Structure formats: structure tokens, C-alpha cells
Phi, psi and omega in degrees: 000146179219124160255133169307160185272124184206155199229123182229148161206140185264139156319105192258128190273329175224161193293132160106008178276166186277149152227172194199153172213145179271111169257122166274196185311168174259169201289132175072045186229191176200043185272165162247033179284112190245141187231158185203111180265121181249126170204168202289146171259106171058342186265135170273010178283146181305123180223139178245130181261141152243149202226152175179150204276148176303137186072020191219140175281354171229188184259166168316157188277006186249346187266146168227162196237129166206142187191104194290321164212167181302337175257013176253171172294141172270151177234144171232123191207160182173176182227119181271153197259183186304316179297326183280007187289123179106338194255113192289148184230114179249132183255136177257106182253125170235126188261128174245126179282105174312335174266319187257003178063020178278142170237167185210127175232142185224138172246149180257122187239115187249115179265108176264121195249151177273153193244027175288347160281350184249051193282150182227088170288335186261126170229139174237121163282124163255158174245119156256138186264329203251035182212147169273177186277334174299324186289307176318325182275353178298123187293329159296330187277309176283354154310306182290332157315307170314311208274337164318303189306313188281324185295338183278303198292329197041060177260172179272323167231145190210125179207146172280130186260319182211153165229116167229153190290143170317323169284352181267005170232027175101007178277175186261160172286124184296161173282145181275069179219151167061019188056050177292150185244176188277313193109158175197156185238126193240126188249126188234158172224158191201150192262008167256156165314160163317145179271146176320331179301305189281314173286010165304320167297007164253359171304146169317309188300319167271000161279335181296323176299305205277359178270334166252024175058047177242165171284123180281154181280112174224125201298326183277012185284331172303337177291316183269328194291353178292323183232337178237139177249103182278114177281098188291333177282007180238015180289144168239128159261105179252133205229100173276359172300327186260341179281143187263144181286105183269015172308114182241122187288138179276139184262091191276124147300173190291355174086007192247115182308159164268162189302120176257353194097169192269146179295136171244099181280164179284132186297163186281348174289011176293151168292135175277145172246137186272137180246023156296301184294329172301311186283338176297294179313318173298321188263337182285315192280305167321336183269325176301322177293312173307316180304311189289325169303303169331281197309308180310310186283335187283319193286327186279352179253334190241333174256003184236038175285151188249344169084156193290316159311323183284313177326294174317297184308335186268339199273157170282151189290324189307309204287338178275336169297321181297312193304304170304322174297327170297298181325308202290312176293334151293328175289325181296319181295321178291322192292295189298347196267334185267345172276088194258039177243034189279177173300131175278154183291162192304321201280353178242012185278179174293152177253160187261129182271096197294359191255310180269350186092332184281173182246114186291112187294175202277154170272347184234167187245169185315327181263089182228146187274127175289332174292350167252031185283158170272169193275309174264113181227164179254166160233150179300162171276118175241134180294155182051048175232142185273101178295116176286150162276138186247172176246133182289185166273348170273003163095026167260152174265157181215156165238000000 
């Protein structure tokens, strides 16, 4: 699509109104890119713009709008398609002054003309990493980029066909550090085949470097590097002269279904069906299978037990002796735990006072706490025990 260059400016009767201008294609080209700049008139007040197709709540599908802040200019851009040729597009532009709450409305009429007289069959799409879409749409920046491409490509006619933000292609919002940009895709078209420099991206060495996330070696990259950082791994070269049309003509019929006769619903004299036998089969078969499995399991669990005698016969004698000894020891320990009339341990006998020579009775009763027992205690004269000589308070020994 092609659009003639025209510049419009409305007379602002009051402060805070808006002005807008429409930039058409570049000279000697047939591009479909249309750019509209919306900006405040004289005033520095925060102004936001709302754009929509007349009679509709939103813009056409091919038209995009962006405005970063209320203090920045709004940019309306897009590339119409073949379906929009010859159809005047009326865009309603409404400006809102956020300080004075004033509004202004203007209508923009876009006449889309065919570009068949200026075919651009060779198209290349570049991804520029250090630019945002509104920066790239500026006439000076876009002119510099097209000039660099023209030096590399050397075409007779060259023009920008489409400009798309990387966010519209699934890109991520960059972090607000180091002045990082979103990135922008710029598609340009020319009437001559691609140059050898642009073809360098397709050689196997550069394709391998791109697969390894390395920068390819492009000889003409220095012509862009001063102002534009191009990701050569994302460049796309399209040759429309070699594309085979796959369009097939659709043969449309009359839109009337063939006559299949009158509809005949089923009669009311249908025979009733007895589902009792089906119910029995559905219920009896699973029940019989479950009963058989239950009987088999019961026979295995109850009727095939070997018994204690058979088990002892197959057990080695030494293992039975060990088992019997363990049982006897366990029984003796349990019997001993029931008898509490045994002698007290040595640690619980009366304590001998080394100062007075008296025998102190135990400090506990039958229900005592072992953790509070004194550390120094004596031994009673029990049978089968050896008496230990003890020292009196006067320093003499006795037995």
C-alpha cells in the first residue's frame, strides 16, 4: 500500500489543544508504512490521546498507537493490507488535558491507495536492539537507517514496509537499568535482489555461530554499528519472486442442501424391551467371580496351615534350644520383677557418718528416687561378704 505525503495542522483556539501531522512514504518508494505524530500545542501540560475508528470503540487492526507518558508525544503508526485499499479510514483523535481537564477532538481521514505500480518483491526484516518503536518512527532516525541499508543493498527503490515493537512479537519488557531498550523489527523492501553482505547471514559458519548464541561475522555490520545495533541472527530475507502461489479457487455451490425427502420420525408401535436378563447378567457374573476368588483365598489362608508340630519338626534342634532358653530367661525376669522382698542394693544401704561414727538410716522409703541417692554409703554385714575396716573419729582402726 502507498500513501501520499501530506502534512496537516489544525488551528488551536485555546491553550492545550493538539496538533498532528501525517507522514507518508519516503520518496521513490511504495511502502505501506503510515506514521502519525500527536503532540500538544504550545502548552507543556500533561496530555493523553485516545484514538478509535469512527463509530467503533477501537482502532483498525492494522493501526497501532503508543504514548509512553502524558508529557511525551503519541505516535499512531501501521501498515494497511490489501483489503483496506480504496476504503477511506476515519480516525477520531481525542486529546485530554490532565491539568485543566479540557478536551479537543479531531478527525483524521486516511485514504489508502494501491502500490501495485511500485512492487518491492525483495524484503528484509532487521531487528534493532538499541531502539524503541517510537524512537525508530522518528523521521530522522528512520531516514538514517534507510540510508545505511541503501549503502549496503544499493537498490533503486527502497522503503520501510512495516515497523513492529519487539513486545508485539513476544519479547520481554527490559529491566530499567543501563538504558535498555525494547527492540524493534523494521521490514524494508527493495526492487533488486539481496546484496552479498546480506546473504552472509545464510552461510553455514554464521548459522552455526547463531545456533551457539554467538555473534555472526558480517562484513557490513560496521556501517550500522555507529547508530544501530542489529541482531544479525534474527534477520529475515524474503524473496517474493520465488514463492509459488498456493491459492486455490473455491468453487461455491448454490447454498441449498440436496433434497433428502421428508423426515419420518419413529412410530409409536415400537416393541418394548425387557432388561431383566441384562440386569441379571450384569450383576451375577461379577458376583460369581468375586465368590470364587473369596473361596480360593479362604482355602489358602485357613486350610493350608502347617501347624506347630510340623513347624518344630522342620526346625533345627539348636534353634529350638535357643528359643527355649530365651523363653525361660524372659519368664525368670518377669518372676523376679514381681518379688520386691529382696535385699537392697549396695548403693541403698545405711550410710556411715565418718565424723560421729554413727550409722545413719537410709534417707528413703520403699518408694525412693534413685536420682537423689547419696554418693558415699556403707555396706551391711551380710553373709558371704568381706568386712572392710573403717576408721573411727579418734584415728584408731577397728574391725
